Short mmCIF file of C-alpha atoms and ligand atoms in Angstrom, two decimals:
data_model
loop_
_atom_site.label_atom_id
_atom_site.label_comp_id
_atom_site.label_asym_id
_atom_site.label_seq_id
_atom_site.Cartn_x
_atom_site.Cartn_y
_atom_site.Cartn_z
CA MET A 33 -0.99 12.47 2.53
CA GLU A 34 -1.96 12.74 -1.12
CA ILE A 35 -5.29 11.58 -2.55
CA ILE A 36 -4.87 10.19 -6.04
CA ARG A 37 -7.81 9.59 -8.37
CA THR A 38 -6.14 8.30 -11.54
CA ILE A 39 -4.15 5.19 -12.41
CA LYS A 40 -1.59 7.39 -14.16
CA GLY A 41 -1.14 9.47 -10.99
CA LEU A 42 -0.75 6.36 -8.84
CA ASP A 43 1.66 4.79 -11.28
CA ALA A 44 3.85 7.91 -11.19
CA VAL A 45 4.17 8.11 -7.39
CA VAL A 46 4.90 4.43 -6.87
CA ALA A 47 7.38 4.35 -9.77
CA ASP A 48 9.21 7.19 -8.04
CA ALA A 49 9.26 5.28 -4.72
CA ARG A 50 10.56 2.13 -6.40
CA GLU A 51 13.29 4.04 -8.23
CA LYS A 52 14.48 5.27 -4.83
CA GLY A 53 14.58 1.64 -3.64
CA LEU A 54 11.79 2.18 -1.09
CA SER A 55 9.52 -0.66 0.05
CA VAL A 56 5.83 -0.16 -0.66
CA GLY A 57 3.01 -1.55 1.50
CA LEU A 58 -0.45 -1.73 -0.08
CA VAL A 59 -3.70 -1.99 1.87
CA PRO A 60 -6.62 -2.62 -0.52
CA THR A 61 -10.00 -1.61 0.99
CA MET A 62 -13.54 -0.81 -0.04
CA GLY A 63 -13.70 2.13 2.37
CA ALA A 64 -16.14 2.56 5.29
CA LEU A 65 -12.98 2.16 7.31
CA HIS A 66 -12.97 0.96 10.91
CA ALA A 67 -10.44 -0.17 13.51
CA GLY A 68 -9.94 -3.45 11.62
CA HIS A 69 -8.64 -1.52 8.61
CA ARG A 70 -6.61 0.70 10.92
CA SER A 71 -4.77 -2.37 12.22
CA LEU A 72 -3.80 -3.30 8.63
CA VAL A 73 -2.63 0.24 7.91
CA ASP A 74 -0.66 0.44 11.18
CA ARG A 75 1.10 -2.82 10.36
CA ALA A 76 1.85 -1.64 6.81
CA ARG A 77 3.18 1.64 8.26
CA LYS A 78 5.57 -0.25 10.57
CA GLU A 79 6.89 -2.57 7.85
CA ASN A 80 7.27 -0.32 4.78
CA ASP A 81 8.80 2.99 3.69
CA ILE A 82 5.72 4.02 1.70
CA VAL A 83 2.09 3.10 2.46
CA VAL A 84 -0.61 3.13 -0.22
CA VAL A 85 -4.26 2.51 0.69
CA SER A 86 -6.87 1.98 -2.01
CA VAL A 87 -10.47 2.92 -1.28
CA PHE A 88 -12.69 1.53 -4.01
CA VAL A 89 -16.04 -0.24 -3.83
CA ASN A 90 -15.29 -2.76 -6.55
CA PRO A 91 -18.49 -3.45 -8.53
CA THR A 92 -17.21 -6.63 -10.17
CA GLN A 93 -17.08 -8.54 -6.88
CA PHE A 94 -20.74 -7.92 -5.98
CA ASN A 95 -23.08 -10.64 -7.14
CA ASN A 96 -26.02 -8.80 -5.61
CA ALA A 97 -26.99 -5.38 -7.02
CA GLU A 98 -28.74 -4.34 -3.79
CA ASP A 99 -25.63 -5.11 -1.74
CA LEU A 100 -23.56 -2.91 -4.07
CA ARG A 101 -26.17 -0.10 -4.01
CA THR A 102 -26.33 -0.03 -0.21
CA TYR A 103 -22.60 -0.51 0.47
CA PRO A 104 -21.54 2.39 2.75
CA HIS A 105 -19.49 5.23 1.18
CA THR A 106 -17.68 7.40 3.74
CA GLU A 107 -14.86 8.98 1.70
CA ASP A 108 -14.26 12.06 3.85
CA ALA A 109 -14.15 10.12 7.12
CA ASP A 110 -11.92 7.48 5.47
CA ALA A 111 -9.46 10.12 4.24
CA ALA A 112 -9.35 11.76 7.69
CA MET A 113 -8.62 8.43 9.38
CA LEU A 114 -5.90 7.51 6.88
CA GLU A 115 -4.25 10.89 7.28
CA LYS A 116 -4.06 10.30 11.06
CA CYS A 117 -2.49 6.86 10.45
CA GLY A 118 0.37 8.45 8.49
CA VAL A 119 -0.55 7.00 5.09
CA ASP A 120 1.40 8.44 2.15
CA PHE A 121 -1.01 7.89 -0.76
CA VAL A 122 -4.72 7.10 -0.93
CA PHE A 123 -6.02 5.81 -4.25
CA MET A 124 -9.71 6.75 -4.60
CA PRO A 125 -10.67 6.16 -8.24
CA THR A 126 -14.09 6.13 -9.93
CA PRO A 127 -15.39 2.84 -11.40
CA GLU A 128 -14.86 4.34 -14.89
CA GLU A 129 -11.20 4.98 -14.10
CA VAL A 130 -10.63 1.39 -12.97
CA TYR A 131 -12.83 -0.23 -15.61
CA PRO A 132 -12.85 1.96 -18.75
CA GLU A 133 -13.95 -1.25 -20.43
CA PRO A 134 -15.58 -4.30 -18.85
CA ASP A 135 -12.98 -6.60 -17.28
CA THR A 136 -13.59 -9.94 -18.98
CA ARG A 137 -10.67 -11.78 -17.40
CA VAL A 138 -11.59 -15.14 -15.88
CA PHE A 139 -9.10 -16.42 -13.31
CA LYS A 140 -8.73 -20.18 -12.99
CA LEU A 141 -8.67 -20.07 -9.22
CA GLY A 142 -9.64 -23.71 -8.75
CA PRO A 143 -11.05 -25.51 -5.68
CA VAL A 144 -9.94 -22.85 -3.18
CA ALA A 145 -12.50 -20.47 -4.73
CA GLU A 146 -15.26 -23.01 -5.34
CA VAL A 147 -16.44 -23.71 -1.78
CA MET A 148 -18.19 -21.55 0.87
CA GLU A 149 -18.16 -17.89 -0.32
CA GLY A 150 -17.27 -19.08 -3.82
CA ALA A 151 -20.29 -21.38 -3.92
CA MET A 152 -22.68 -18.86 -2.31
CA ARG A 153 -21.55 -15.80 -4.28
CA PRO A 154 -20.84 -16.87 -7.86
CA GLY A 155 -18.34 -14.55 -9.54
CA HIS A 156 -17.37 -12.87 -6.27
CA PHE A 157 -13.82 -14.18 -6.09
CA ASN A 158 -13.20 -13.60 -9.78
CA GLY A 159 -14.12 -9.95 -9.15
CA VAL A 160 -11.77 -9.82 -6.15
CA ALA A 161 -8.99 -11.31 -8.30
CA GLN A 162 -9.70 -8.72 -11.02
CA ILE A 163 -9.36 -5.70 -8.75
CA VAL A 164 -6.52 -6.99 -6.58
CA SER A 165 -4.51 -8.04 -9.65
CA LYS A 166 -5.06 -4.60 -11.20
CA LEU A 167 -3.85 -2.93 -7.99
CA PHE A 168 -0.83 -5.23 -7.77
CA ALA A 169 0.04 -4.55 -11.41
CA ILE A 170 -0.02 -0.78 -10.85
CA VAL A 171 1.48 -0.51 -7.36
CA LYS A 172 3.84 -3.53 -7.53
CA PRO A 173 3.80 -3.58 -3.73
CA THR A 174 6.51 -5.18 -1.65
CA ARG A 175 3.81 -6.35 0.78
CA ALA A 176 0.00 -6.35 0.69
CA TYR A 177 -2.18 -6.55 3.81
CA PHE A 178 -5.50 -8.38 4.22
CA GLY A 179 -7.70 -9.09 7.24
CA GLU A 180 -8.35 -12.65 8.36
CA LYS A 181 -12.07 -11.98 8.76
CA ASP A 182 -12.23 -12.74 5.04
CA PHE A 183 -10.18 -15.87 5.57
CA GLN A 184 -11.05 -17.55 2.28
CA GLN A 185 -10.36 -14.34 0.37
CA ILE A 186 -6.73 -14.44 1.51
CA ALA A 187 -6.36 -18.04 0.28
CA VAL A 188 -7.86 -17.02 -3.07
CA ILE A 189 -5.56 -14.00 -3.37
CA ARG A 190 -2.54 -16.22 -2.67
CA ARG A 191 -3.72 -18.46 -5.52
CA MET A 192 -4.18 -15.46 -7.85
CA VAL A 193 -0.64 -14.30 -6.96
CA GLU A 194 0.69 -17.77 -7.89
CA ILE A 195 -1.19 -17.77 -11.20
CA GLU A 196 -0.12 -14.24 -12.17
CA GLY A 197 3.40 -14.55 -10.78
CA PHE A 198 3.33 -11.34 -8.72
CA ASP A 199 6.37 -10.75 -6.55
CA VAL A 200 4.53 -9.63 -3.41
CA LYS A 201 4.35 -10.86 0.16
CA ILE A 202 0.75 -11.39 1.29
CA VAL A 203 0.47 -10.46 4.96
CA ASP A 204 -2.59 -11.77 6.81
CA CYS A 205 -3.64 -9.80 9.84
CA PRO A 206 -5.79 -10.97 12.80
CA ILE A 207 -9.49 -10.12 13.10
CA VAL A 208 -10.23 -7.04 15.20
CA ARG A 209 -13.31 -7.42 17.41
CA GLU A 210 -15.68 -5.28 19.45
CA ASP A 211 -15.40 -5.82 23.23
CA ASP A 212 -18.35 -8.24 23.03
CA GLY A 213 -16.62 -10.33 20.35
CA LEU A 214 -18.40 -9.16 17.19
CA ALA A 215 -15.88 -9.09 14.32
CA LEU A 216 -15.52 -5.55 12.96
CA SER A 217 -17.06 -5.19 9.51
CA SER A 218 -18.17 -2.29 7.34
CA ARG A 219 -21.55 -4.04 7.23
CA ASN A 220 -22.05 -3.77 11.03
CA VAL A 221 -23.44 -0.23 10.62
CA ARG A 222 -26.46 -1.79 8.91
CA LEU A 223 -27.39 -3.85 12.01
CA SER A 224 -30.51 -2.67 13.86
CA ALA A 225 -30.20 -2.32 17.66
CA GLU A 226 -31.88 -5.74 18.08
CA ALA A 227 -29.63 -7.43 15.53
CA ARG A 228 -26.54 -5.80 17.05
CA ALA A 229 -27.54 -7.25 20.43
CA VAL A 230 -27.72 -10.85 19.16
CA ALA A 231 -24.74 -10.71 16.76
CA PRO A 232 -22.04 -11.37 19.44
CA ASN A 233 -23.55 -14.86 19.91
CA ILE A 234 -21.76 -15.84 16.70
CA ARG A 235 -18.34 -15.42 18.28
CA ARG A 236 -19.54 -16.86 21.61
CA LEU A 237 -20.67 -20.08 19.91
CA LEU A 238 -17.54 -20.34 17.77
CA VAL A 239 -15.42 -20.14 20.92
CA ALA A 240 -17.69 -22.73 22.60
CA SER A 241 -17.07 -25.04 19.64
CA LEU A 242 -13.39 -25.34 20.64
CA ASP A 243 -14.60 -27.37 23.62
CA LEU A 244 -16.52 -29.72 21.34
CA LYS A 245 -13.25 -30.54 19.61
CA LYS A 246 -11.64 -31.21 23.01
CA GLN A 247 -14.55 -33.53 23.85
CA GLY A 248 -13.60 -35.67 20.84
CA TYR A 249 -16.15 -34.65 18.23
CA SER A 250 -15.04 -34.82 14.59
CA PRO A 251 -14.86 -31.66 12.41
CA VAL A 252 -18.14 -32.58 10.71
CA GLU A 253 -19.89 -33.06 14.08
CA VAL A 254 -18.43 -29.84 15.51
CA ALA A 255 -19.62 -27.95 12.43
CA ARG A 256 -23.13 -29.42 12.66
CA LEU A 257 -23.49 -28.84 16.42
CA THR A 258 -22.19 -25.28 16.12
CA GLU A 259 -24.44 -24.49 13.21
CA ASP A 260 -27.43 -25.86 15.19
CA ALA A 261 -26.45 -23.78 18.23
CA ILE A 262 -26.22 -20.59 16.13
CA ASN A 263 -29.57 -21.30 14.48
CA ASN A 264 -31.14 -21.80 17.91
CA VAL A 265 -30.44 -18.15 18.72
CA GLU A 266 -33.47 -16.10 17.72
CA GLY A 267 -32.44 -13.64 15.00
CA LEU A 268 -29.50 -15.67 13.65
CA GLU A 269 -29.61 -17.92 10.61
CA THR A 270 -26.53 -19.58 9.16
CA GLU A 271 -25.84 -19.86 5.46
CA TYR A 272 -23.02 -22.34 6.06
CA TYR A 273 -20.57 -23.46 8.68
CA GLN A 274 -17.64 -25.50 7.45
CA ILE A 275 -14.43 -26.66 9.03
CA VAL A 276 -11.75 -26.64 6.36
CA ASP A 277 -8.03 -26.90 5.81
CA ALA A 278 -6.72 -23.36 6.38
CA ALA A 279 -4.68 -23.37 3.14
CA THR A 280 -6.78 -25.32 0.63
CA MET A 281 -10.22 -24.35 2.03
CA GLN A 282 -11.37 -27.94 1.47
CA PRO A 283 -13.59 -29.49 4.18
CA ILE A 284 -11.86 -31.95 6.48
CA MET A 285 -13.50 -35.09 7.90
CA GLU A 286 -10.86 -35.78 10.58
CA TRP A 287 -8.70 -33.29 12.51
CA ASN A 288 -5.46 -34.91 11.33
CA GLN A 289 -6.47 -34.22 7.71
CA ALA A 290 -5.58 -30.52 8.15
CA GLY A 291 -2.21 -29.50 6.65
CA PRO A 292 0.51 -27.33 8.22
CA ARG A 293 -1.70 -24.22 8.38
CA GLY A 294 -4.21 -26.13 10.54
CA ALA A 295 -8.00 -26.13 10.48
CA VAL A 296 -10.37 -23.18 10.43
CA GLY A 297 -14.13 -23.01 10.90
CA CYS A 298 -15.78 -20.48 8.58
CA VAL A 299 -19.31 -19.26 9.09
CA THR A 300 -21.76 -16.97 7.35
CA VAL A 301 -24.78 -15.84 9.34
CA TYR A 302 -27.76 -13.67 8.47
CA CYS A 303 -28.49 -11.36 11.37
CA GLY A 304 -31.48 -9.05 10.93
CA GLY A 305 -31.03 -9.27 7.15
CA VAL A 306 -27.29 -8.44 7.32
CA ARG A 307 -24.84 -11.06 6.10
CA LEU A 308 -22.00 -11.43 8.60
CA ILE A 309 -18.96 -13.67 8.31
CA ASP A 310 -16.55 -14.88 10.96
CA ASN A 311 -14.12 -17.74 11.57
CA ILE A 312 -12.12 -19.50 14.24
CA ARG A 313 -8.89 -21.54 14.22
CA TYR A 314 -9.02 -25.04 15.74
O1 PAF B 161 -11.80 -7.23 1.47
C1 PAF B 161 -12.14 -6.24 0.79
O2 PAF B 161 -12.47 -5.17 1.31
C2 PAF B 161 -12.18 -6.37 -0.72
O3 PAF B 161 -12.61 -7.63 -1.10
C3 PAF B 161 -10.85 -5.99 -1.40
C4 PAF B 161 -9.76 -6.97 -1.03
C5 PAF B 161 -10.46 -4.59 -1.01
C6 PAF B 161 -11.02 -6.04 -2.91
O4 PAF B 161 -12.00 -5.14 -3.34
#
């Protein structure tokens, strides 16, 4: 495994792979890697000749300076894990390497990026589009792998790919969970013991909400009842819970309003000061 710190270096190795006609799988990450990332890398390893993983805490997608300052950096452990997974190239650049000048590009991502995370974190998805488009432009991957925990992010990236015309297959990979149901996240390390103990209630109540649908409640009612149930757990406070079309991310009023990708409930919950997100398919 080779660690590459410059765009020029990355460009050279992937150009070489492409010249040889090899397929390239890209797994973009912000480091602090866990088993969720490992599942993306393992899938990329199975499906491609060459696997590139980027480890870069992208400043332009943080709309909160404190969140950026406290985001975990675990480069050595990340490199060790990626080596074990059989990754070929790890791209670990500095912010100055990626952004020698401020990136002023504004992506017209439209409604898919305006709701939920887009509404709560202004500028966040534009920052994601900036870094992912830069990575796609350099690596020109055959396939790129993203976790479904950030469900809306995948929809936004698909939109960015349409706008920019990248020839890449976006592969969405299922959420990996702890045994008690908590979705794996780099932010979980920030949970206190008390917060960690209540956090699995998020998944428990999302699963319970499937029954509400069976009982005949509408998407809006299921969302409201589930949000109330989460907020009734001491130590949990929702920012939003919305049931949306799984492709357009627009809220649905009736179950039959969801398109071919179905409906998904997306939640953001503050747990002991840590912002956790999760989702469930209906
Ligand atoms: O999901 C993430 O970790 C980030 O948003 C991504 C896609 C690596 C872009 O920085």
